Amino acid sequence: MTKTQGEEDAQTALIQAIYEVAIDPHVYDRMVDLWGRHLLHTLGEDLQSPQDLSPEVAEHLLRAFEILDRLGRKEQPAAAPLDLQPSKRAELRLSQGGKILDASPLAVENLGATVGQSVFDLALSPESATRLNQQLGSPASNDIYVFFAKGDKHPFPMVRQIPSDAAGACDVILTALHNTWTEAHDQTLRQMFGLTVAETRVARELLTGATLPEIASVTGRSVDTLRTQLKSIRRKTYTSNQQQLVRIMTGLEALIAPESSACENTGRTDHVFLLPDGRKMAYRCFGPDRGLPCLFIHNMLNGPNFPAALVRDIHRLGIRLICPIRPGFGSSDPDPVTKAHPKEAPDRFCADVTAFLKHLGHARVVAVGHMSGALYAYRLAQLHPDLVAGVFNISGAVPITDMRQIRAMHYRQQVMALTARFTPRMLPTLLRAGISQIDSGGVEAFLNALYRRGTPDRAIAERVENRDMLFTGFRQIIQQGHHSFAIDSYHVVRDWSRYCDGLQQPVTLIHGATDPVVTEDSVGQFAARMGFDAEIHSNVGQLVLYHKGREVLQGLKELAGKTLG
């Protein structure tokens, strides 16, 4: 079909804006507006799959992404130099023969590593050296090897990981589980397992690969006394050999924070759990240690960040809010499988979180889904009915599949939803450019992008106690870029209602009547069709959790009290 002059001019303006936004984030609003007009024109009145989306426009959008990727916030591929990796830990990249191909600055500082030398020239425990030599050519991952720091000779465990781009034979990456052994590590062992000071010293020496006679000469104790202490250590840590003890001790390092080795009630500090495949999952906890355990599954905009008044109510009501940060968000490692296959995200997250809850000792929880986190809560309840006692979803806990739902959205959100639904290859450019706009424009750009002036959500977002909390939370959640945001966008505009099939647990949906993304009617209809309870708050929008926090938490407590016993 031949384009009119007006259509040609509009396409030219769009292409110009696509390239301008790469160097001037303030052009973003104009680019989204022009892209939205182009997309809506190709979709037509019925919002059907675009038949004549300009290949030229698509090519320019993808090229603009490459430019943004170079000029702006760039995610590092697995094969990038290690000093550019997001991780601030010591890291080594090894060939299959053990040659050091790359070393991060901390690996150089702590281990004395230099590119070109053999990893076996570094200080390793004899057991670790033997095992690493045997396993270099194998595809094994998540094994732990004990190195020793260059200066103080403290144990320096490193975990083996397989690069996310690996296919068959590949290089080996070793990542430190900590950078220095401190009193906090000793304190963690004592607090978690009840080890005495003397037993902690023995456990630490065992980690270095020392034998009992060698430990006896250092500590001045007899070998018989040390054997008795070793039996006690293994009994308390549920281990039967040194390698198991190494895994326990190095895994516990992930729990250590600057001021505390426990999951703090304030929730201000990210703690880390080492997943079975070696990825790290950050998490926060709020509320009393023995409170009603509720698993909070965050959305793609803010993560587990709450105003001080809400945290006080969590404590007052006796709720223990356990908040894992999903893969690729915040400081949690991305999942390479999900990155390549977005549809796998719910099941992969469920596998991660079951291991995480088992580690924390929770056999039964209420799953709380916030906005896009809702579909993960449903899936977890469906796959693990013995683990999930009930589901409590807040804001937009329904699939967005009906075009009437999309038409009811604010224009910016409508464009994003239609792009995710019909032209997902174009979504990364929009997301990356939006992040750049917020980077350059700060909190005002953030508020203007998400919450229209004059709406209940904007009024809540502009409150002093919420403004910086929301903005800081967003900056944290996107710190690794757009990929996880794109994965959630893929899911929310598709029919994931199958995750609700066969649920026997009670389900409560909390929703704000003026939510700009999901309508009140769609929530009511979905709840009626599925047999769920729905509680609609009038004169409240998507930020109902922050607007009606006390009432929402009271409802959560009631559900948890009934289902958890």
PDB file of N, CA and C in Angstrom, residues 399-486:
ATOM      1  N   PRO A 399      -4.815 -11.255  34.073  1.00  0.00           N
ATOM      2  CA  PRO A 399      -4.154 -11.133  32.759  1.00  0.00           C
ATOM      3  C   PRO A 399      -4.732  -9.957  31.979  1.00  0.00           C
ATOM      4  N   ILE A 400      -3.883  -9.285  31.225  1.00  0.00           N
ATOM      5  CA  ILE A 400      -4.337  -8.168  30.384  1.00  0.00           C
ATOM      6  C   ILE A 400      -4.384  -8.673  28.948  1.00  0.00           C
ATOM      7  N   THR A 401      -5.514  -9.213  28.556  1.00  0.00           N
ATOM      8  CA  THR A 401      -5.655  -9.818  27.233  1.00  0.00           C
ATOM      9  C   THR A 401      -6.766  -9.184  26.408  1.00  0.00           C
ATOM     10  N   ASP A 402      -7.770  -8.646  27.067  1.00  0.00           N
ATOM     11  CA  ASP A 402      -8.890  -8.013  26.387  1.00  0.00           C
ATOM     12  C   ASP A 402      -8.444  -6.628  25.899  1.00  0.00           C
ATOM     13  N   MET A 403      -8.665  -6.353  24.613  1.00  0.00           N
ATOM     14  CA  MET A 403      -8.245  -5.071  24.066  1.00  0.00           C
ATOM     15  C   MET A 403      -8.936  -3.893  24.755  1.00  0.00           C
ATOM     16  N   ARG A 404     -10.112  -4.138  25.343  1.00  0.00           N
ATOM     17  CA  ARG A 404     -10.774  -3.068  26.083  1.00  0.00           C
ATOM     18  C   ARG A 404      -9.966  -2.671  27.310  1.00  0.00           C
ATOM     19  N   GLN A 405      -9.279  -3.639  27.915  1.00  0.00           N
ATOM     20  CA  GLN A 405      -8.407  -3.324  29.041  1.00  0.00           C
ATOM     21  C   GLN A 405      -7.262  -2.411  28.591  1.00  0.00           C
ATOM     22  N   ILE A 406      -6.683  -2.733  27.447  1.00  0.00           N
ATOM     23  CA  ILE A 406      -5.556  -1.944  26.956  1.00  0.00           C
ATOM     24  C   ILE A 406      -6.013  -0.550  26.538  1.00  0.00           C
ATOM     25  N   ARG A 407      -7.187  -0.472  25.898  1.00  0.00           N
ATOM     26  CA  ARG A 407      -7.700   0.837  25.482  1.00  0.00           C
ATOM     27  C   ARG A 407      -7.969   1.743  26.683  1.00  0.00           C
ATOM     28  N   ALA A 408      -8.261   1.148  27.842  1.00  0.00           N
ATOM     29  CA  ALA A 408      -8.574   1.941  29.035  1.00  0.00           C
ATOM     30  C   ALA A 408      -7.328   2.485  29.721  1.00  0.00           C
ATOM     31  N   MET A 409      -6.147   2.063  29.279  1.00  0.00           N
ATOM     32  CA  MET A 409      -4.908   2.483  29.931  1.00  0.00           C
ATOM     33  C   MET A 409      -4.542   3.917  29.573  1.00  0.00           C
ATOM     34  N   HIS A 410      -3.719   4.526  30.426  1.00  0.00           N
ATOM     35  CA  HIS A 410      -3.040   5.776  30.106  1.00  0.00           C
ATOM     36  C   HIS A 410      -2.207   5.538  28.843  1.00  0.00           C
ATOM     37  N   TYR A 411      -2.093   6.562  27.995  1.00  0.00           N
ATOM     38  CA  TYR A 411      -1.493   6.389  26.665  1.00  0.00           C
ATOM     39  C   TYR A 411      -0.109   5.754  26.729  1.00  0.00           C
ATOM     40  N   ARG A 412       0.759   6.238  27.610  1.00  0.00           N
ATOM     41  CA  ARG A 412       2.119   5.693  27.693  1.00  0.00           C
ATOM     42  C   ARG A 412       2.085   4.202  27.996  1.00  0.00           C
ATOM     43  N   GLN A 413       1.245   3.799  28.945  1.00  0.00           N
ATOM     44  CA  GLN A 413       1.162   2.393  29.313  1.00  0.00           C
ATOM     45  C   GLN A 413       0.504   1.568  28.208  1.00  0.00           C
ATOM     46  N   GLN A 414      -0.431   2.203  27.492  1.00  0.00           N
ATOM     47  CA  GLN A 414      -1.081   1.522  26.377  1.00  0.00           C
ATOM     48  C   GLN A 414      -0.062   1.192  25.289  1.00  0.00           C
ATOM     49  N   VAL A 415       0.803   2.144  24.982  1.00  0.00           N
ATOM     50  CA  VAL A 415       1.818   1.915  23.960  1.00  0.00           C
ATOM     51  C   VAL A 415       2.749   0.785  24.377  1.00  0.00           C
ATOM     52  N   MET A 416       3.172   0.786  25.635  1.00  0.00           N
ATOM     53  CA  MET A 416       4.055  -0.277  26.123  1.00  0.00           C
ATOM     54  C   MET A 416       3.371  -1.635  26.050  1.00  0.00           C
ATOM     55  N   ALA A 417       2.099  -1.690  26.455  1.00  0.00           N
ATOM     56  CA  ALA A 417       1.376  -2.956  26.442  1.00  0.00           C
ATOM     57  C   ALA A 417       1.205  -3.484  25.019  1.00  0.00           C
ATOM     58  N   LEU A 418       0.860  -2.617  24.076  1.00  0.00           N
ATOM     59  CA  LEU A 418       0.685  -3.045  22.691  1.00  0.00           C
ATOM     60  C   LEU A 418       2.018  -3.467  22.077  1.00  0.00           C
ATOM     61  N   THR A 419       3.087  -2.767  22.428  1.00  0.00           N
ATOM     62  CA  THR A 419       4.409  -3.155  21.929  1.00  0.00           C
ATOM     63  C   THR A 419       4.797  -4.531  22.453  1.00  0.00           C
ATOM     64  N   ALA A 420       4.578  -4.762  23.757  1.00  0.00           N
ATOM     65  CA  ALA A 420       4.906  -6.063  24.351  1.00  0.00           C
ATOM     66  C   ALA A 420       4.063  -7.176  23.739  1.00  0.00           C
ATOM     67  N   ARG A 421       2.819  -6.857  23.412  1.00  0.00           N
ATOM     68  CA  ARG A 421       1.903  -7.869  22.882  1.00  0.00           C
ATOM     69  C   ARG A 421       2.178  -8.206  21.411  1.00  0.00           C
ATOM     70  N   PHE A 422       2.393  -7.178  20.585  1.00  0.00           N
ATOM     71  CA  PHE A 422       2.427  -7.394  19.151  1.00  0.00           C
ATOM     72  C   PHE A 422       3.816  -7.269  18.518  1.00  0.00           C
ATOM     73  N   THR A 423       4.677  -6.456  19.092  1.00  0.00           N
ATOM     74  CA  THR A 423       6.013  -6.259  18.503  1.00  0.00           C
ATOM     75  C   THR A 423       7.072  -6.326  19.595  1.00  0.00           C
ATOM     76  N   PRO A 424       7.185  -7.461  20.289  1.00  0.00           N
ATOM     77  CA  PRO A 424       8.092  -7.542  21.443  1.00  0.00           C
ATOM     78  C   PRO A 424       9.548  -7.263  21.111  1.00  0.00           C
ATOM     79  N   ARG A 425       9.955  -7.447  19.836  1.00  0.00           N
ATOM     80  CA  ARG A 425      11.354  -7.163  19.485  1.00  0.00           C
ATOM     81  C   ARG A 425      11.676  -5.680  19.611  1.00  0.00           C
ATOM     82  N   MET A 426      10.650  -4.844  19.564  1.00  0.00           N
ATOM     83  CA  MET A 426      10.853  -3.403  19.646  1.00  0.00           C
ATOM     84  C   MET A 426      10.884  -2.909  21.100  1.00  0.00           C
ATOM     85  N   LEU A 427      10.407  -3.743  22.024  1.00  0.00           N
ATOM     86  CA  LEU A 427      10.256  -3.305  23.409  1.00  0.00           C
ATOM     87  C   LEU A 427      11.569  -2.895  24.067  1.00  0.00           C
ATOM     88  N   PRO A 428      12.673  -3.624  23.856  1.00  0.00           N
ATOM     89  CA  PRO A 428      13.920  -3.230  24.542  1.00  0.00           C
ATOM     90  C   PRO A 428      14.331  -1.792  24.283  1.00  0.00           C
ATOM     91  N   THR A 429      14.131  -1.293  23.053  1.00  0.00           N
ATOM     92  CA  THR A 429      14.512   0.087  22.766  1.00  0.00           C
ATOM     93  C   THR A 429      13.700   1.059  23.599  1.00  0.00           C
ATOM     94  N   LEU A 430      12.384   0.832  23.692  1.00  0.00           N
ATOM     95  CA  LEU A 430      11.538   1.721  24.479  1.00  0.00           C
ATOM     96  C   LEU A 430      11.909   1.674  25.954  1.00  0.00           C
ATOM     97  N   LEU A 431      12.161   0.474  26.450  1.00  0.00           N
ATOM     98  CA  LEU A 431      12.501   0.337  27.863  1.00  0.00           C
ATOM     99  C   LEU A 431      13.853   0.986  28.163  1.00  0.00           C
ATOM    100  N   ARG A 432      14.837   0.730  27.300  1.00  0.00           N
ATOM    101  CA  ARG A 432      16.172   1.277  27.538  1.00  0.00           C
ATOM    102  C   ARG A 432      16.145   2.801  27.470  1.00  0.00           C
ATOM    103  N   ALA A 433      15.418   3.347  26.497  1.00  0.00           N
ATOM    104  CA  ALA A 433      15.341   4.804  26.382  1.00  0.00           C
ATOM    105  C   ALA A 433      14.603   5.401  27.574  1.00  0.00           C
ATOM    106  N   GLY A 434      13.578   4.698  28.065  1.00  0.00           N
ATOM    107  CA  GLY A 434      12.858   5.184  29.241  1.00  0.00           C
ATOM    108  C   GLY A 434      13.737   5.217  30.472  1.00  0.00           C
ATOM    109  N   ILE A 435      14.563   4.198  30.627  1.00  0.00           N
ATOM    110  CA  ILE A 435      15.502   4.173  31.749  1.00  0.00           C
ATOM    111  C   ILE A 435      16.492   5.334  31.639  1.00  0.00           C
ATOM    112  N   SER A 436      16.959   5.614  30.425  1.00  0.00           N
ATOM    113  CA  SER A 436      17.886   6.728  30.229  1.00  0.00           C
ATOM    114  C   SER A 436      17.230   8.057  30.583  1.00  0.00           C
ATOM    115  N   GLN A 437      15.946   8.202  30.239  1.00  0.00           N
ATOM    116  CA  GLN A 437      15.234   9.435  30.572  1.00  0.00           C
ATOM    117  C   GLN A 437      15.173   9.629  32.079  1.00  0.00           C
ATOM    118  N   ILE A 438      14.854   8.561  32.779  1.00  0.00           N
ATOM    119  CA  ILE A 438      14.760   8.657  34.235  1.00  0.00           C
ATOM    120  C   ILE A 438      16.144   8.894  34.844  1.00  0.00           C
ATOM    121  N   ASP A 439      17.173   8.263  34.271  1.00  0.00           N
ATOM    122  CA  ASP A 439      18.539   8.503  34.744  1.00  0.00           C
ATOM    123  C   ASP A 439      18.886   9.987  34.667  1.00  0.00           C
ATOM    124  N   SER A 440      18.491  10.624  33.564  1.00  0.00           N
ATOM    125  CA  SER A 440      18.883  12.021  33.351  1.00  0.00           C
ATOM    126  C   SER A 440      17.926  12.998  34.007  1.00  0.00           C
ATOM    127  N   GLY A 441      16.659  12.601  34.169  1.00  0.00           N
ATOM    128  CA  GLY A 441      15.660  13.535  34.680  1.00  0.00           C
ATOM    129  C   GLY A 441      15.321  13.373  36.133  1.00  0.00           C
ATOM    130  N   GLY A 442      15.763  12.276  36.759  1.00  0.00           N
ATOM    131  CA  GLY A 442      15.524  12.096  38.179  1.00  0.00           C
ATOM    132  C   GLY A 442      14.076  11.789  38.519  1.00  0.00           C
ATOM    133  N   VAL A 443      13.718  12.152  39.733  1.00  0.00           N
ATOM    134  CA  VAL A 443      12.445  11.726  40.283  1.00  0.00           C
ATOM    135  C   VAL A 443      11.259  12.334  39.541  1.00  0.00           C
ATOM    136  N   GLU A 444      11.382  13.564  39.045  1.00  0.00           N
ATOM    137  CA  GLU A 444      10.262  14.180  38.336  1.00  0.00           C
ATOM    138  C   GLU A 444       9.937  13.418  37.063  1.00  0.00           C
ATOM    139  N   ALA A 445      10.967  13.037  36.320  1.00  0.00           N
ATOM    140  CA  ALA A 445      10.741  12.255  35.100  1.00  0.00           C
ATOM    141  C   ALA A 445      10.091  10.920  35.442  1.00  0.00           C
ATOM    142  N   PHE A 446      10.521  10.328  36.545  1.00  0.00           N
ATOM    143  CA  PHE A 446       9.941   9.055  36.992  1.00  0.00           C
ATOM    144  C   PHE A 446       8.449   9.212  37.283  1.00  0.00           C
ATOM    145  N   LEU A 447       8.107  10.241  38.057  1.00  0.00           N
ATOM    146  CA  LEU A 447       6.702  10.455  38.409  1.00  0.00           C
ATOM    147  C   LEU A 447       5.861  10.764  37.179  1.00  0.00           C
ATOM    148  N   ASN A 448       6.375  11.600  36.289  1.00  0.00           N
ATOM    149  CA  ASN A 448       5.615  11.971  35.104  1.00  0.00           C
ATOM    150  C   ASN A 448       5.394  10.789  34.174  1.00  0.00           C
ATOM    151  N   ALA A 449       6.362   9.874  34.140  1.00  0.00           N
ATOM    152  CA  ALA A 449       6.244   8.711  33.253  1.00  0.00           C
ATOM    153  C   ALA A 449       5.182   7.730  33.725  1.00  0.00           C
ATOM    154  N   LEU A 450       4.984   7.639  35.011  1.00  0.00           N
ATOM    155  CA  LEU A 450       4.123   6.576  35.543  1.00  0.00           C
ATOM    156  C   LEU A 450       2.784   7.049  36.088  1.00  0.00           C
ATOM    157  N   TYR A 451       2.742   8.258  36.644  1.00  0.00           N
ATOM    158  CA  TYR A 451       1.524   8.673  37.356  1.00  0.00           C
ATOM    159  C   TYR A 451       1.049  10.033  36.842  1.00  0.00           C
ATOM    160  N   ARG A 452      -0.139  10.067  36.261  1.00  0.00           N
ATOM    161  CA  ARG A 452      -0.674  11.314  35.721  1.00  0.00           C
ATOM    162  C   ARG A 452      -1.022  12.285  36.841  1.00  0.00           C
ATOM    163  N   ARG A 453      -0.803  13.547  36.567  1.00  0.00           N
ATOM    164  CA  ARG A 453      -1.169  14.586  37.538  1.00  0.00           C
ATOM    165  C   ARG A 453      -2.675  14.576  37.752  1.00  0.00           C
ATOM    166  N   GLY A 454      -3.072  14.840  38.991  1.00  0.00           N
ATOM    167  CA  GLY A 454      -4.489  14.893  39.316  1.00  0.00           C
ATOM    168  C   GLY A 454      -5.109  13.554  39.650  1.00  0.00           C
ATOM    169  N   THR A 455      -4.333  12.473  39.618  1.00  0.00           N
ATOM    170  CA  THR A 455      -4.859  11.144  39.950  1.00  0.00           C
ATOM    171  C   THR A 455      -4.502  10.779  41.384  1.00  0.00           C
ATOM    172  N   PRO A 456      -5.245   9.840  42.005  1.00  0.00           N
ATOM    173  CA  PRO A 456      -4.901   9.393  43.358  1.00  0.00           C
ATOM    174  C   PRO A 456      -3.474   8.854  43.449  1.00  0.00           C
ATOM    175  N   ASP A 457      -3.032   8.146  42.407  1.00  0.00           N
ATOM    176  CA  ASP A 457      -1.669   7.610  42.440  1.00  0.00           C
ATOM    177  C   ASP A 457      -0.629   8.722  42.489  1.00  0.00           C
ATOM    178  N   ARG A 458      -0.827   9.780  41.713  1.00  0.00           N
ATOM    179  CA  ARG A 458       0.137  10.872  41.706  1.00  0.00           C
ATOM    180  C   ARG A 458       0.176  11.555  43.078  1.00  0.00           C
ATOM    181  N   ALA A 459      -1.005  11.732  43.685  1.00  0.00           N
ATOM    182  CA  ALA A 459      -1.052  12.364  45.004  1.00  0.00           C
ATOM    183  C   ALA A 459      -0.283  11.535  46.028  1.00  0.00           C
ATOM    184  N   ILE A 460      -0.448  10.210  45.975  1.00  0.00           N
ATOM    185  CA  ILE A 460       0.264   9.326  46.901  1.00  0.00           C
ATOM    186  C   ILE A 460       1.767   9.357  46.597  1.00  0.00           C
ATOM    187  N   ALA A 461       2.113   9.319  45.320  1.00  0.00           N
ATOM    188  CA  ALA A 461       3.523   9.284  44.939  1.00  0.00           C
ATOM    189  C   ALA A 461       4.250  10.564  45.322  1.00  0.00           C
ATOM    190  N   GLU A 462       3.556  11.680  45.390  1.00  0.00           N
ATOM    191  CA  GLU A 462       4.203  12.950  45.712  1.00  0.00           C
ATOM    192  C   GLU A 462       4.358  13.191  47.208  1.00  0.00           C
ATOM    193  N   ARG A 463       3.779  12.351  48.035  1.00  0.00           N
ATOM    194  CA  ARG A 463       3.985  12.499  49.473  1.00  0.00           C
ATOM    195  C   ARG A 463       5.464  12.314  49.794  1.00  0.00           C
ATOM    196  N   VAL A 464       5.937  13.089  50.743  1.00  0.00           N
ATOM    197  CA  VAL A 464       7.364  13.076  51.076  1.00  0.00           C
ATOM    198  C   VAL A 464       7.844  11.667  51.421  1.00  0.00           C
ATOM    199  N   GLU A 465       7.025  10.930  52.202  1.00  0.00           N
ATOM    200  CA  GLU A 465       7.465   9.610  52.656  1.00  0.00           C
ATOM    201  C   GLU A 465       7.448   8.569  51.540  1.00  0.00           C
ATOM    202  N   ASN A 466       6.777   8.877  50.418  1.00  0.00           N
ATOM    203  CA  ASN A 466       6.676   7.914  49.325  1.00  0.00           C
ATOM    204  C   ASN A 466       7.552   8.266  48.128  1.00  0.00           C
ATOM    205  N   ARG A 467       7.736   9.547  47.897  1.00  0.00           N
ATOM    206  CA  ARG A 467       8.395  10.032  46.686  1.00  0.00           C
ATOM    207  C   ARG A 467       9.775   9.403  46.473  1.00  0.00           C
ATOM    208  N   ASP A 468      10.662   9.610  47.420  1.00  0.00           N
ATOM    209  CA  ASP A 468      12.015   9.082  47.265  1.00  0.00           C
ATOM    210  C   ASP A 468      12.045   7.565  47.368  1.00  0.00           C
ATOM    211  N   MET A 469      11.145   6.997  48.201  1.00  0.00           N
ATOM    212  CA  MET A 469      11.090   5.543  48.337  1.00  0.00           C
ATOM    213  C   MET A 469      10.766   4.882  46.997  1.00  0.00           C
ATOM    214  N   LEU A 470       9.782   5.422  46.280  1.00  0.00           N
ATOM    215  CA  LEU A 470       9.390   4.855  44.992  1.00  0.00           C
ATOM    216  C   LEU A 470      10.499   5.028  43.955  1.00  0.00           C
ATOM    217  N   PHE A 471      11.090   6.213  43.921  1.00  0.00           N
ATOM    218  CA  PHE A 471      12.131   6.477  42.939  1.00  0.00           C
ATOM    219  C   PHE A 471      13.375   5.631  43.203  1.00  0.00           C
ATOM    220  N   THR A 472      13.792   5.598  44.472  1.00  0.00           N
ATOM    221  CA  THR A 472      14.963   4.788  44.827  1.00  0.00           C
ATOM    222  C   THR A 472      14.713   3.317  44.523  1.00  0.00           C
ATOM    223  N   GLY A 473      13.502   2.845  44.840  1.00  0.00           N
ATOM    224  CA  GLY A 473      13.156   1.456  44.552  1.00  0.00           C
ATOM    225  C   GLY A 473      13.220   1.146  43.071  1.00  0.00           C
ATOM    226  N   PHE A 474      12.740   2.080  42.247  1.00  0.00           N
ATOM    227  CA  PHE A 474      12.795   1.861  40.808  1.00  0.00           C
ATOM    228  C   PHE A 474      14.239   1.829  40.321  1.00  0.00           C
ATOM    229  N   ARG A 475      15.062   2.741  40.812  1.00  0.00           N
ATOM    230  CA  ARG A 475      16.465   2.766  40.392  1.00  0.00           C
ATOM    231  C   ARG A 475      17.178   1.467  40.781  1.00  0.00           C
ATOM    232  N   GLN A 476      16.805   0.922  41.943  1.00  0.00           N
ATOM    233  CA  GLN A 476      17.414  -0.343  42.364  1.00  0.00           C
ATOM    234  C   GLN A 476      16.956  -1.495  41.481  1.00  0.00           C
ATOM    235  N   ILE A 477      15.674  -1.512  41.164  1.00  0.00           N
ATOM    236  CA  ILE A 477      15.105  -2.662  40.477  1.00  0.00           C
ATOM    237  C   ILE A 477      15.591  -2.751  39.037  1.00  0.00           C
ATOM    238  N   ILE A 478      15.979  -1.611  38.425  1.00  0.00           N
ATOM    239  CA  ILE A 478      16.438  -1.622  37.036  1.00  0.00           C
ATOM    240  C   ILE A 478      17.946  -1.521  36.931  1.00  0.00           C
ATOM    241  N   GLN A 479      18.660  -1.734  38.020  1.00  0.00           N
ATOM    242  CA  GLN A 479      20.095  -1.481  37.996  1.00  0.00           C
ATOM    243  C   GLN A 479      20.831  -2.380  37.013  1.00  0.00           C
ATOM    244  N   GLN A 480      20.251  -3.522  36.634  1.00  0.00           N
ATOM    245  CA  GLN A 480      20.877  -4.391  35.643  1.00  0.00           C
ATOM    246  C   GLN A 480      20.326  -4.156  34.238  1.00  0.00           C
ATOM    247  N   GLY A 481      19.447  -3.171  34.086  1.00  0.00           N
ATOM    248  CA  GLY A 481      18.937  -2.878  32.756  1.00  0.00           C
ATOM    249  C   GLY A 481      17.506  -3.323  32.539  1.00  0.00           C
ATOM    250  N   HIS A 482      17.184  -3.606  31.298  1.00  0.00           N
ATOM    251  CA  HIS A 482      15.784  -3.762  30.898  1.00  0.00           C
ATOM    252  C   HIS A 482      15.309  -5.202  30.796  1.00  0.00           C
ATOM    253  N   HIS A 483      16.193  -6.190  30.834  1.00  0.00           N
ATOM    254  CA  HIS A 483      15.814  -7.550  30.459  1.00  0.00           C
ATOM    255  C   HIS A 483      14.689  -8.129  31.327  1.00  0.00           C
ATOM    256  N   SER A 484      14.810  -8.007  32.636  1.00  0.00           N
ATOM    257  CA  SER A 484      13.777  -8.587  33.504  1.00  0.00           C
ATOM    258  C   SER A 484      12.461  -7.831  33.366  1.00  0.00           C
ATOM    259  N   PHE A 485      12.553  -6.529  33.147  1.00  0.00           N
ATOM    260  CA  PHE A 485      11.359  -5.730  32.889  1.00  0.00           C
ATOM    261  C   PHE A 485      10.668  -6.241  31.629  1.00  0.00           C
ATOM    262  N   ALA A 486      11.452  -6.553  30.603  1.00  0.00           N
ATOM    263  CA  ALA A 486      10.888  -7.061  29.354  1.00  0.00           C
ATOM    264  C   ALA A 486      10.244  -8.430  29.553  1.00  0.00           C
TER     265      ALA A 486
END
